[in-house]
mmCIF file with all atom_site columns, C-alpha atoms in Angstrom:
data_model
loop_
_atom_site.group_PDB
_atom_site.id
_atom_site.type_symbol
_atom_site.label_atom_id
_atom_site.label_alt_id
_atom_site.label_comp_id
_atom_site.label_asym_id
_atom_site.label_entity_id
_atom_site.label_seq_id
_atom_site.pdbx_PDB_ins_code
_atom_site.Cartn_x
_atom_site.Cartn_y
_atom_site.Cartn_z
_atom_site.occupancy
_atom_site.B_iso_or_equiv
_atom_site.pdbx_formal_charge
_atom_site.auth_seq_id
_atom_site.auth_comp_id
_atom_site.auth_asym_id
_atom_site.auth_atom_id
_atom_site.pdbx_PDB_model_num
ATOM 1   C CA . MET M 1 1   ? 124.056 86.623  70.111 1.00 69.00 ? 380 MET M CA 1
ATOM 2   C CA . ASN M 1 2   ? 125.065 89.255  69.086 1.00 93.00 ? 381 ASN M CA 1
ATOM 3   C CA . ASN M 1 3   ? 125.888 89.176  65.345 1.00 98.00 ? 382 ASN M CA 1
ATOM 4   C CA . ILE M 1 4   ? 123.517 87.657  62.455 1.00 98.00 ? 383 ILE M CA 1
ATOM 5   C CA . LEU M 1 5   ? 125.036 86.112  58.980 1.00 98.00 ? 384 LEU M CA 1
ATOM 6   C CA . ILE M 1 6   ? 122.330 85.696  56.603 1.00 98.00 ? 385 ILE M CA 1
ATOM 7   C CA . THR M 1 7   ? 122.667 84.351  52.972 1.00 98.00 ? 386 THR M CA 1
ATOM 8   C CA . GLY M 1 8   ? 120.654 85.464  50.049 1.00 97.00 ? 387 GLY M CA 1
ATOM 9   C CA . ALA M 1 9   ? 120.015 88.652  51.649 1.00 97.00 ? 388 ALA M CA 1
ATOM 10  C CA . GLY M 1 10  ? 119.388 90.753  48.857 1.00 93.00 ? 389 GLY M CA 1
ATOM 11  C CA . ARG M 1 11  ? 115.038 90.118  48.480 1.00 91.00 ? 390 ARG M CA 1
ATOM 12  C CA . GLY M 1 12  ? 112.732 87.630  49.984 1.00 92.00 ? 391 GLY M CA 1
ATOM 13  C CA . LEU M 1 13  ? 112.700 86.666  53.185 1.00 95.00 ? 392 LEU M CA 1
ATOM 14  C CA . GLY M 1 14  ? 116.227 87.437  53.587 1.00 97.00 ? 393 GLY M CA 1
ATOM 15  C CA . LEU M 1 15  ? 115.307 91.165  52.645 1.00 96.00 ? 394 LEU M CA 1
ATOM 16  C CA . ASP M 1 16  ? 112.542 90.981  55.342 1.00 96.00 ? 395 ASP M CA 1
ATOM 17  C CA . LEU M 1 17  ? 115.344 88.655  57.903 1.00 98.00 ? 396 LEU M CA 1
ATOM 18  C CA . THR M 1 18  ? 117.643 90.869  57.754 1.00 98.00 ? 397 THR M CA 1
ATOM 19  C CA . ALA M 1 19  ? 115.270 94.308  58.235 1.00 98.00 ? 398 ALA M CA 1
ATOM 20  C CA . GLU M 1 20  ? 113.568 92.389  61.213 1.00 98.00 ? 399 GLU M CA 1
ATOM 21  C CA . ALA M 1 21  ? 117.529 91.254  62.834 1.00 98.00 ? 400 ALA M CA 1
ATOM 22  C CA . LEU M 1 22  ? 118.269 95.081  62.476 1.00 98.00 ? 401 LEU M CA 1
ATOM 23  C CA . GLN M 1 23  ? 115.343 95.929  64.203 1.00 97.00 ? 402 GLN M CA 1
ATOM 24  C CA . ARG M 1 24  ? 115.999 93.627  67.192 1.00 98.00 ? 403 ARG M CA 1
ATOM 25  C CA . GLY M 1 25  ? 119.082 95.721  68.158 1.00 98.00 ? 404 GLY M CA 1
ATOM 26  C CA . TYR M 1 26  ? 121.219 92.644  66.120 1.00 98.00 ? 405 TYR M CA 1
ATOM 27  C CA . LEU M 1 27  ? 124.731 93.403  64.183 1.00 98.00 ? 406 LEU M CA 1
ATOM 28  C CA . VAL M 1 28  ? 123.461 91.929  60.521 1.00 98.00 ? 407 VAL M CA 1
ATOM 29  C CA . ILE M 1 29  ? 126.354 90.638  57.785 1.00 98.00 ? 408 ILE M CA 1
ATOM 30  C CA . ALA M 1 30  ? 123.934 90.603  54.735 1.00 98.00 ? 409 ALA M CA 1
ATOM 31  C CA . GLY M 1 31  ? 125.476 88.356  52.400 1.00 98.00 ? 410 GLY M CA 1
ATOM 32  C CA . VAL M 1 32  ? 124.762 89.369  48.330 1.00 97.00 ? 411 VAL M CA 1
ATOM 33  C CA . ARG M 1 33  ? 126.304 87.843  45.432 1.00 95.00 ? 412 ARG M CA 1
ATOM 34  C CA . ASN M 1 34  ? 126.696 91.558  44.340 1.00 93.00 ? 413 ASN M CA 1
ATOM 35  C CA . PRO M 1 35  ? 126.872 93.910  46.493 1.00 91.00 ? 414 PRO M CA 1
ATOM 36  C CA . ASN M 1 36  ? 127.474 96.472  43.256 1.00 87.00 ? 415 ASN M CA 1
ATOM 37  C CA . GLN M 1 37  ? 123.778 96.223  42.319 1.00 83.00 ? 416 GLN M CA 1
ATOM 38  C CA . GLN M 1 38  ? 122.156 95.900  45.688 1.00 78.00 ? 417 GLN M CA 1
ATOM 39  C CA . THR M 1 39  ? 118.567 96.363  46.115 1.00 85.00 ? 418 THR M CA 1
ATOM 40  C CA . GLU M 1 40  ? 116.700 99.522  46.910 1.00 91.00 ? 419 GLU M CA 1
ATOM 41  C CA . ALA M 1 41  ? 115.388 98.037  49.875 1.00 94.00 ? 420 ALA M CA 1
ATOM 42  C CA . LEU M 1 42  ? 118.755 96.616  51.435 1.00 96.00 ? 421 LEU M CA 1
ATOM 43  C CA . SER M 1 43  ? 120.377 100.316 50.472 1.00 95.00 ? 422 SER M CA 1
ATOM 44  C CA . GLN M 1 44  ? 117.890 101.565 52.404 1.00 96.00 ? 423 GLN M CA 1
ATOM 45  C CA . LEU M 1 45  ? 118.091 99.467  55.620 1.00 97.00 ? 424 LEU M CA 1
ATOM 46  C CA . ALA M 1 46  ? 122.317 100.625 54.766 1.00 96.00 ? 425 ALA M CA 1
ATOM 47  C CA . ALA M 1 47  ? 121.354 104.010 55.157 1.00 97.00 ? 426 ALA M CA 1
ATOM 48  C CA . GLU M 1 48  ? 119.149 103.916 58.538 1.00 97.00 ? 427 GLU M CA 1
ATOM 49  C CA . TYR M 1 49  ? 121.253 101.405 60.484 1.00 98.00 ? 428 TYR M CA 1
ATOM 50  C CA . GLY M 1 50  ? 124.443 102.607 59.180 1.00 97.00 ? 429 GLY M CA 1
ATOM 51  C CA . ASP M 1 51  ? 127.807 100.319 61.023 1.00 96.00 ? 430 ASP M CA 1
ATOM 52  C CA . LYS M 1 52  ? 125.145 97.768  62.629 1.00 98.00 ? 431 LYS M CA 1
ATOM 53  C CA . LEU M 1 53  ? 124.584 96.442  58.537 1.00 98.00 ? 432 LEU M CA 1
ATOM 54  C CA . THR M 1 54  ? 127.122 95.033  56.729 1.00 97.00 ? 433 THR M CA 1
ATOM 55  C CA . ILE M 1 55  ? 126.846 94.267  52.985 1.00 97.00 ? 434 ILE M CA 1
ATOM 56  C CA . ALA M 1 56  ? 129.092 91.426  52.486 1.00 97.00 ? 435 ALA M CA 1
ATOM 57  C CA . LYS M 1 57  ? 129.793 89.804  48.805 1.00 97.00 ? 436 LYS M CA 1
ATOM 58  C CA . LEU M 1 58  ? 128.862 86.049  49.183 1.00 98.00 ? 437 LEU M CA 1
ATOM 59  C CA . ASP M 1 59  ? 127.983 83.905  46.443 1.00 98.00 ? 438 ASP M CA 1
ATOM 60  C CA . VAL M 1 60  ? 126.962 80.617  48.316 1.00 98.00 ? 439 VAL M CA 1
ATOM 61  C CA . THR M 1 61  ? 128.599 78.507  45.060 1.00 98.00 ? 440 THR M CA 1
ATOM 62  C CA . ASP M 1 62  ? 132.063 80.524  45.402 1.00 98.00 ? 441 ASP M CA 1
ATOM 63  C CA . GLU M 1 63  ? 133.945 78.523  47.967 1.00 98.00 ? 442 GLU M CA 1
ATOM 64  C CA . ALA M 1 64  ? 136.991 79.883  47.862 1.00 98.00 ? 443 ALA M CA 1
ATOM 65  C CA . GLY M 1 65  ? 135.003 83.707  47.926 1.00 98.00 ? 444 GLY M CA 1
ATOM 66  C CA . ILE M 1 66  ? 133.026 82.485  50.937 1.00 98.00 ? 445 ILE M CA 1
ATOM 67  C CA . ALA M 1 67  ? 136.797 81.612  52.717 1.00 98.00 ? 446 ALA M CA 1
ATOM 68  C CA . ALA M 1 68  ? 137.926 84.721  51.591 1.00 98.00 ? 447 ALA M CA 1
ATOM 69  C CA . LEU M 1 69  ? 135.675 86.290  53.258 1.00 98.00 ? 448 LEU M CA 1
ATOM 70  C CA . ALA M 1 70  ? 135.274 83.959  57.190 1.00 98.00 ? 449 ALA M CA 1
ATOM 71  C CA . ALA M 1 71  ? 139.383 84.585  56.814 1.00 98.00 ? 450 ALA M CA 1
ATOM 72  C CA . GLU M 1 72  ? 138.501 88.724  56.625 1.00 98.00 ? 451 GLU M CA 1
ATOM 73  C CA . PHE M 1 73  ? 135.593 88.287  59.553 1.00 98.00 ? 452 PHE M CA 1
ATOM 74  C CA . LYS M 1 74  ? 138.619 86.208  61.538 1.00 98.00 ? 453 LYS M CA 1
ATOM 75  C CA . GLU M 1 75  ? 140.873 88.827  61.341 1.00 98.00 ? 454 GLU M CA 1
ATOM 76  C CA . GLN M 1 76  ? 138.772 91.618  62.132 1.00 97.00 ? 455 GLN M CA 1
ATOM 77  C CA . GLY M 1 77  ? 138.067 89.589  65.659 1.00 97.00 ? 456 GLY M CA 1
ATOM 78  C CA . ARG M 1 78  ? 134.417 89.755  64.309 1.00 97.00 ? 457 ARG M CA 1
ATOM 79  C CA . THR M 1 79  ? 132.427 86.571  65.862 1.00 98.00 ? 458 THR M CA 1
ATOM 80  C CA . LEU M 1 80  ? 128.858 84.815  64.713 1.00 98.00 ? 459 LEU M CA 1
ATOM 81  C CA . GLY M 1 81  ? 125.809 84.374  66.332 1.00 98.00 ? 460 GLY M CA 1
ATOM 82  C CA . ALA M 1 82  ? 123.826 82.981  64.324 1.00 98.00 ? 461 ALA M CA 1
ATOM 83  C CA . ILE M 1 83  ? 123.896 81.514  60.732 1.00 98.00 ? 462 ILE M CA 1
ATOM 84  C CA . ILE M 1 84  ? 120.779 81.575  58.639 1.00 98.00 ? 463 ILE M CA 1
ATOM 85  C CA . ASN M 1 85  ? 121.289 79.189  54.916 1.00 98.00 ? 464 ASN M CA 1
ATOM 86  C CA . ASN M 1 86  ? 118.801 81.240  53.264 1.00 98.00 ? 465 ASN M CA 1
ATOM 87  C CA . ALA M 1 87  ? 119.883 81.662  49.783 1.00 98.00 ? 466 ALA M CA 1
ATOM 88  C CA . ALA M 1 88  ? 118.307 79.224  47.250 1.00 97.00 ? 467 ALA M CA 1
ATOM 89  C CA . VAL M 1 89  ? 116.929 78.754  43.647 1.00 97.00 ? 468 VAL M CA 1
ATOM 90  C CA . LEU M 1 90  ? 113.474 77.530  42.562 1.00 95.00 ? 469 LEU M CA 1
ATOM 91  C CA . THR M 1 91  ? 113.855 76.055  39.173 1.00 95.00 ? 470 THR M CA 1
ATOM 92  C CA . ALA M 1 92  ? 112.176 73.429  36.892 1.00 94.00 ? 471 ALA M CA 1
ATOM 93  C CA . ARG M 1 93  ? 108.588 74.190  38.027 1.00 89.00 ? 472 ARG M CA 1
ATOM 94  C CA . ASN M 1 94  ? 106.427 71.861  37.573 1.00 89.00 ? 473 ASN M CA 1
ATOM 95  C CA . THR M 1 95  ? 108.630 70.098  34.935 1.00 95.00 ? 474 THR M CA 1
ATOM 96  C CA . PRO M 1 96  ? 107.691 66.137  34.784 1.00 96.00 ? 475 PRO M CA 1
ATOM 97  C CA . VAL M 1 97  ? 110.613 63.615  35.181 1.00 97.00 ? 476 VAL M CA 1
ATOM 98  C CA . GLU M 1 98  ? 110.394 62.688  31.625 1.00 97.00 ? 477 GLU M CA 1
ATOM 99  C CA . ALA M 1 99  ? 111.147 66.651  30.530 1.00 97.00 ? 478 ALA M CA 1
ATOM 100 C CA . LEU M 1 100 ? 114.191 67.191  33.332 1.00 97.00 ? 479 LEU M CA 1
ATOM 101 C CA . ASP M 1 101 ? 117.077 69.184  32.731 1.00 97.00 ? 480 ASP M CA 1
ATOM 102 C CA . LEU M 1 102 ? 119.472 67.798  34.793 1.00 97.00 ? 481 LEU M CA 1
ATOM 103 C CA . GLN M 1 103 ? 121.187 71.154  34.394 1.00 98.00 ? 482 GLN M CA 1
ATOM 104 C CA . ASP M 1 104 ? 118.700 72.686  37.147 1.00 98.00 ? 483 ASP M CA 1
ATOM 105 C CA . MET M 1 105 ? 119.403 69.174  39.241 1.00 98.00 ? 484 MET M CA 1
ATOM 106 C CA . LEU M 1 106 ? 122.689 70.579  39.376 1.00 98.00 ? 485 LEU M CA 1
ATOM 107 C CA . THR M 1 107 ? 122.469 74.071  39.293 1.00 98.00 ? 486 THR M CA 1
ATOM 108 C CA . THR M 1 108 ? 119.852 73.518  42.412 1.00 98.00 ? 487 THR M CA 1
ATOM 109 C CA . MET M 1 109 ? 122.117 71.571  44.559 1.00 98.00 ? 488 MET M CA 1
ATOM 110 C CA . ASP M 1 110 ? 125.316 73.614  44.373 1.00 98.00 ? 489 ASP M CA 1
ATOM 111 C CA . ILE M 1 111 ? 123.084 76.479  45.553 1.00 98.00 ? 490 ILE M CA 1
ATOM 112 C CA . ASN M 1 112 ? 120.458 74.634  48.315 1.00 98.00 ? 491 ASN M CA 1
ATOM 113 C CA . LEU M 1 113 ? 122.637 71.854  49.594 1.00 98.00 ? 492 LEU M CA 1
ATOM 114 C CA . TYR M 1 114 ? 126.771 72.663  48.572 1.00 98.00 ? 493 TYR M CA 1
ATOM 115 C CA . GLY M 1 115 ? 125.816 76.182  49.275 1.00 98.00 ? 494 GLY M CA 1
ATOM 116 C CA . PRO M 1 116 ? 125.198 75.990  52.784 1.00 98.00 ? 495 PRO M CA 1
ATOM 117 C CA . ILE M 1 117 ? 127.894 73.141  53.767 1.00 99.00 ? 496 ILE M CA 1
ATOM 118 C CA . ARG M 1 118 ? 130.103 75.509  52.335 1.00 99.00 ? 497 ARG M CA 1
ATOM 119 C CA . VAL M 1 119 ? 129.089 78.343  54.722 1.00 99.00 ? 498 VAL M CA 1
ATOM 120 C CA . VAL M 1 120 ? 128.893 76.122  57.579 1.00 99.00 ? 499 VAL M CA 1
ATOM 121 C CA . LYS M 1 121 ? 132.376 74.665  56.939 1.00 98.00 ? 500 LYS M CA 1
ATOM 122 C CA . HIS M 1 122 ? 133.918 77.900  56.729 1.00 98.00 ? 501 HIS M CA 1
ATOM 123 C CA . PHE M 1 123 ? 131.990 80.199  59.354 1.00 98.00 ? 502 PHE M CA 1
ATOM 124 C CA . LEU M 1 124 ? 131.314 77.222  62.032 1.00 98.00 ? 503 LEU M CA 1
ATOM 125 C CA . PRO M 1 125 ? 135.063 78.502  63.503 1.00 98.00 ? 504 PRO M CA 1
ATOM 126 C CA . LEU M 1 126 ? 133.413 82.349  64.266 1.00 98.00 ? 505 LEU M CA 1
ATOM 127 C CA . LEU M 1 127 ? 130.171 80.892  65.702 1.00 98.00 ? 506 LEU M CA 1
ATOM 128 C CA . THR M 1 128 ? 131.211 81.412  69.182 1.00 98.00 ? 507 THR M CA 1
ATOM 129 C CA . GLU M 1 129 ? 128.701 83.955  70.631 1.00 98.00 ? 508 GLU M CA 1
ATOM 130 C CA . ALA M 1 130 ? 126.791 82.863  73.704 1.00 97.00 ? 509 ALA M CA 1
ATOM 131 C CA . ASP M 1 131 ? 123.573 80.411  72.393 1.00 97.00 ? 510 ASP M CA 1
ATOM 132 C CA . PRO M 1 132 ? 124.396 80.165  68.807 1.00 98.00 ? 511 PRO M CA 1
ATOM 133 C CA . SER M 1 133 ? 122.304 79.078  66.050 1.00 98.00 ? 512 SER M CA 1
ATOM 134 C CA . ILE M 1 134 ? 122.011 77.854  62.437 1.00 98.00 ? 513 ILE M CA 1
ATOM 135 C CA . ILE M 1 135 ? 119.476 77.857  60.898 1.00 98.00 ? 514 ILE M CA 1
ATOM 136 C CA . ASN M 1 136 ? 118.743 76.268  57.318 1.00 98.00 ? 515 ASN M CA 1
ATOM 137 C CA . ILE M 1 137 ? 115.646 77.815  55.335 1.00 98.00 ? 516 ILE M CA 1
ATOM 138 C CA . SER M 1 138 ? 114.366 74.663  53.973 1.00 98.00 ? 517 SER M CA 1
ATOM 139 C CA . SER M 1 139 ? 110.425 73.911  52.303 1.00 97.00 ? 518 SER M CA 1
ATOM 140 C CA . GLU M 1 140 ? 107.595 71.306  53.045 1.00 96.00 ? 519 GLU M CA 1
ATOM 141 C CA . ALA M 1 141 ? 108.340 70.496  49.641 1.00 96.00 ? 520 ALA M CA 1
ATOM 142 C CA . GLY M 1 142 ? 111.227 68.499  51.377 1.00 97.00 ? 521 GLY M CA 1
ATOM 143 C CA . SER M 1 143 ? 109.533 66.422  53.119 1.00 98.00 ? 522 SER M CA 1
ATOM 144 C CA . ILE M 1 144 ? 109.433 62.590  52.431 1.00 98.00 ? 523 ILE M CA 1
ATOM 145 C CA . THR M 1 145 ? 106.100 62.216  53.620 1.00 98.00 ? 524 THR M CA 1
ATOM 146 C CA . ASN M 1 146 ? 104.495 64.469  51.372 1.00 97.00 ? 525 ASN M CA 1
ATOM 147 C CA . ALA M 1 147 ? 106.461 63.654  48.535 1.00 97.00 ? 526 ALA M CA 1
ATOM 148 C CA . TYR M 1 148 ? 104.671 65.128  45.469 1.00 95.00 ? 527 TYR M CA 1
ATOM 149 C CA . PRO M 1 149 ? 105.521 64.222  41.419 1.00 94.00 ? 528 PRO M CA 1
ATOM 150 C CA . GLY M 1 150 ? 107.055 68.134  40.532 1.00 92.00 ? 529 GLY M CA 1
ATOM 151 C CA . ASP M 1 151 ? 109.780 70.594  41.625 1.00 95.00 ? 530 ASP M CA 1
ATOM 152 C CA . TYR M 1 152 ? 112.108 68.067  41.538 1.00 98.00 ? 531 TYR M CA 1
ATOM 153 C CA . PRO M 1 153 ? 115.141 69.929  41.807 1.00 98.00 ? 532 PRO M CA 1
ATOM 154 C CA . TYR M 1 154 ? 114.157 72.292  44.732 1.00 97.00 ? 533 TYR M CA 1
ATOM 155 C CA . SER M 1 155 ? 112.337 69.927  46.724 1.00 97.00 ? 534 SER M CA 1
ATOM 156 C CA . ILE M 1 156 ? 115.459 66.826  46.471 1.00 98.00 ? 535 ILE M CA 1
ATOM 157 C CA . SER M 1 157 ? 117.932 69.840  47.694 1.00 98.00 ? 536 SER M CA 1
ATOM 158 C CA . LYS M 1 158 ? 115.380 70.281  50.941 1.00 98.00 ? 537 LYS M CA 1
ATOM 159 C CA . THR M 1 159 ? 115.006 66.996  51.596 1.00 98.00 ? 538 THR M CA 1
ATOM 160 C CA . ALA M 1 160 ? 119.143 66.433  52.071 1.00 98.00 ? 539 ALA M CA 1
ATOM 161 C CA . LEU M 1 161 ? 119.371 69.470  53.283 1.00 98.00 ? 540 LEU M CA 1
ATOM 162 C CA . ASN M 1 162 ? 117.417 68.507  56.232 1.00 98.00 ? 541 ASN M CA 1
ATOM 163 C CA . MET M 1 163 ? 119.698 65.721  56.234 1.00 98.00 ? 542 MET M CA 1
ATOM 164 C CA . PHE M 1 164 ? 122.653 68.235  56.740 1.00 98.00 ? 543 PHE M CA 1
ATOM 165 C CA . SER M 1 165 ? 120.803 70.063  59.482 1.00 98.00 ? 544 SER M CA 1
ATOM 166 C CA . GLN M 1 166 ? 120.119 66.879  61.024 1.00 98.00 ? 545 GLN M CA 1
ATOM 167 C CA . GLN M 1 167 ? 124.331 65.919  60.674 1.00 98.00 ? 546 GLN M CA 1
ATOM 168 C CA . LEU M 1 168 ? 124.726 69.521  62.361 1.00 98.00 ? 547 LEU M CA 1
ATOM 169 C CA . HIS M 1 169 ? 122.515 68.711  65.167 1.00 98.00 ? 548 HIS M CA 1
ATOM 170 C CA . VAL M 1 170 ? 123.906 65.565  66.385 1.00 98.00 ? 549 VAL M CA 1
ATOM 171 C CA . TYR M 1 171 ? 127.529 66.869  65.687 1.00 98.00 ? 550 TYR M CA 1
ATOM 172 C CA . LEU M 1 172 ? 127.146 70.111  67.758 1.00 98.00 ? 551 LEU M CA 1
ATOM 173 C CA . GLN M 1 173 ? 125.037 69.508  70.127 1.00 96.00 ? 552 GLN M CA 1
ATOM 174 C CA . GLU M 1 174 ? 127.701 69.185  73.143 1.00 97.00 ? 553 GLU M CA 1
ATOM 175 C CA . ARG M 1 175 ? 128.538 72.935  72.097 1.00 97.00 ? 554 ARG M CA 1
ATOM 176 C CA . GLY M 1 176 ? 125.033 73.605  72.358 1.00 97.00 ? 555 GLY M CA 1
ATOM 177 C CA . VAL M 1 177 ? 124.843 74.999  68.660 1.00 98.00 ? 556 VAL M CA 1
ATOM 178 C CA . HIS M 1 178 ? 121.237 75.443  68.335 1.00 98.00 ? 557 HIS M CA 1
ATOM 179 C CA . VAL M 1 179 ? 119.763 73.730  64.420 1.00 98.00 ? 558 VAL M CA 1
ATOM 180 C CA . LEU M 1 180 ? 117.220 73.913  62.865 1.00 98.00 ? 559 LEU M CA 1
ATOM 181 C CA . SER M 1 181 ? 115.625 73.299  59.483 1.00 98.00 ? 560 SER M CA 1
ATOM 182 C CA . VAL M 1 182 ? 112.779 75.722  58.953 1.00 98.00 ? 561 VAL M CA 1
ATOM 183 C CA . HIS M 1 183 ? 109.750 75.211  56.866 1.00 97.00 ? 562 HIS M CA 1
ATOM 184 C CA . PRO M 1 184 ? 109.341 79.433  56.160 1.00 96.00 ? 563 PRO M CA 1
ATOM 185 C CA . GLY M 1 185 ? 105.702 78.933  55.293 1.00 86.00 ? 564 GLY M CA 1
ATOM 186 C CA . TRP M 1 186 ? 104.052 79.207  51.120 1.00 64.00 ? 565 TRP M CA 1
ATOM 187 C CA . MET M 1 187 ? 105.502 83.146  51.263 1.00 48.00 ? 566 MET M CA 1
ATOM 188 C CA . HIS M 1 188 ? 104.646 86.278  49.037 1.00 44.00 ? 567 HIS M CA 1
ATOM 189 C CA . THR M 1 189 ? 107.860 86.619  47.268 1.00 48.00 ? 568 THR M CA 1
ATOM 190 C CA . ASP M 1 190 ? 109.359 86.897  44.082 1.00 53.00 ? 569 ASP M CA 1
ATOM 191 C CA . MET M 1 191 ? 110.055 82.565  44.576 1.00 51.00 ? 570 MET M CA 1
ATOM 192 C CA . GLY M 1 192 ? 106.327 82.140  46.021 1.00 45.00 ? 571 GLY M CA 1
ATOM 193 C CA . GLY M 1 193 ? 104.790 83.903  43.636 1.00 49.00 ? 572 GLY M CA 1
ATOM 194 C CA . GLU M 1 194 ? 101.785 86.474  44.006 1.00 56.00 ? 573 GLU M CA 1
ATOM 195 C CA . GLN M 1 195 ? 98.964  83.597  45.670 1.00 61.00 ? 574 GLN M CA 1
ATOM 196 C CA . ALA M 1 196 ? 101.077 82.898  48.435 1.00 47.00 ? 575 ALA M CA 1
ATOM 197 C CA . PRO M 1 197 ? 99.362  83.440  51.540 1.00 56.00 ? 576 PRO M CA 1
ATOM 198 C CA . THR M 1 198 ? 102.014 84.405  53.849 1.00 69.00 ? 577 THR M CA 1
ATOM 199 C CA . ASP M 1 199 ? 103.630 87.832  54.640 1.00 86.00 ? 578 ASP M CA 1
ATOM 200 C CA . PRO M 1 200 ? 107.554 86.881  54.378 1.00 84.00 ? 579 PRO M CA 1
ATOM 201 C CA . ARG M 1 201 ? 108.077 89.283  57.212 1.00 91.00 ? 580 ARG M CA 1
ATOM 202 C CA . LYS M 1 202 ? 105.776 87.313  59.676 1.00 94.00 ? 581 LYS M CA 1
ATOM 203 C CA . SER M 1 203 ? 107.770 84.365  59.064 1.00 95.00 ? 582 SER M CA 1
ATOM 204 C CA . ALA M 1 204 ? 110.982 86.602  59.280 1.00 97.00 ? 583 ALA M CA 1
ATOM 205 C CA . GLU M 1 205 ? 110.165 87.202  62.625 1.00 97.00 ? 584 GLU M CA 1
ATOM 206 C CA . GLY M 1 206 ? 109.555 83.882  63.317 1.00 97.00 ? 585 GLY M CA 1
ATOM 207 C CA . VAL M 1 207 ? 112.690 82.583  62.306 1.00 98.00 ? 586 VAL M CA 1
ATOM 208 C CA . LEU M 1 208 ? 114.038 85.498  64.840 1.00 98.00 ? 587 LEU M CA 1
ATOM 209 C CA . ARG M 1 209 ? 112.262 84.058  67.559 1.00 97.00 ? 588 ARG M CA 1
ATOM 210 C CA . LEU M 1 210 ? 112.997 80.365  67.242 1.00 97.00 ? 589 LEU M CA 1
ATOM 211 C CA . ILE M 1 211 ? 116.772 81.500  67.742 1.00 97.00 ? 590 ILE M CA 1
ATOM 212 C CA . GLU M 1 212 ? 115.950 83.719  70.330 1.00 97.00 ? 591 GLU M CA 1
ATOM 213 C CA . GLN M 1 213 ? 113.638 81.109  72.645 1.00 95.00 ? 592 GLN M CA 1
ATOM 214 C CA . ARG M 1 214 ? 115.965 77.998  71.351 1.00 95.00 ? 593 ARG M CA 1
ATOM 215 C CA . THR M 1 215 ? 112.730 76.577  70.194 1.00 91.00 ? 594 THR M CA 1
ATOM 216 C CA . ALA M 1 216 ? 113.313 72.781  70.226 1.00 92.00 ? 595 ALA M CA 1
ATOM 217 C CA . PRO M 1 217 ? 111.528 70.628  67.912 1.00 95.00 ? 596 PRO M CA 1
ATOM 218 C CA . GLU M 1 218 ? 108.755 67.930  70.015 1.00 95.00 ? 597 GLU M CA 1
ATOM 219 C CA . GLY M 1 219 ? 110.104 64.563  67.962 1.00 94.00 ? 598 GLY M CA 1
ATOM 220 C CA . GLN M 1 220 ? 113.575 64.004  67.274 1.00 95.00 ? 599 GLN M CA 1
ATOM 221 C CA . PHE M 1 221 ? 114.102 65.654  64.195 1.00 97.00 ? 600 PHE M CA 1
ATOM 222 C CA . MET M 1 222 ? 115.200 69.342  63.785 1.00 98.00 ? 601 MET M CA 1
ATOM 223 C CA . PHE M 1 223 ? 112.329 70.216  61.229 1.00 98.00 ? 602 PHE M CA 1
ATOM 224 C CA . VAL M 1 224 ? 110.163 72.858  62.288 1.00 98.00 ? 603 VAL M CA 1
ATOM 225 C CA . ASP M 1 225 ? 107.594 75.644  60.684 1.00 97.00 ? 604 ASP M CA 1
ATOM 226 C CA . TYR M 1 226 ? 108.535 78.998  61.414 1.00 97.00 ? 605 TYR M CA 1
ATOM 227 C CA . THR M 1 227 ? 106.193 78.803  64.648 1.00 96.00 ? 606 THR M CA 1
ATOM 228 C CA . GLY M 1 228 ? 108.095 76.102  65.792 1.00 97.00 ? 607 GLY M CA 1
ATOM 229 C CA . LYS M 1 229 ? 105.656 73.699  64.672 1.00 97.00 ? 608 LYS M CA 1
ATOM 230 C CA . ASP M 1 230 ? 107.442 70.432  63.756 1.00 98.00 ? 609 ASP M CA 1
ATOM 231 C CA . MET M 1 231 ? 106.794 69.223  60.477 1.00 97.00 ? 610 MET M CA 1
ATOM 232 C CA . LYS M 1 232 ? 106.943 65.873  59.126 1.00 97.00 ? 611 LYS M CA 1
ATOM 233 C CA . ILE M 1 233 ? 109.836 64.581  57.999 1.00 96.00 ? 612 ILE M CA 1
#
């Protein structure tokens, strides 16, 4: 595995995943919505790693743009060893269902669920390197077993993402594609907040280890945390 595509790479966990993958010697395609407004941290990585980092315009809600990018890479002869679907939003935090704006549901599903589906749809033909992986960044909030009221758009989108991961696992297992939904922990990011205990770089290290070691869940569901421990579906 040489090339890794990471969505939502401009900040938070995506930025740490990019930094960690580069440090481990991978070539990284960092997908961001607007490359012209990239963060200073991403610009520093670009300066440090040069052509090992490709910063690409990748809006997970824009299927035409995703298809065009995949076609461009195919024409260049680029292949992928891993796809990390990380881009996500958290809307309507702690909003009771009586006050829920359904537009928040639509926006969240478009990014958190349909986004990974679009990316896999168009980049799966490029996932041809040895021991390939698809990692969907999920959340404990998507566990039906541990359901709680609130965070309706985010939780429901992650539950559905876990289903997509399970379907991909069944579909691609004969091709040897390693598929996981990964709970990255409650992280100290813009989304997780300042009270969160987990360093996103530590989570990023865990995700890369899951890819490198091709960690398989003990149970039947492809839902684990960043240390490889099975999560309740």
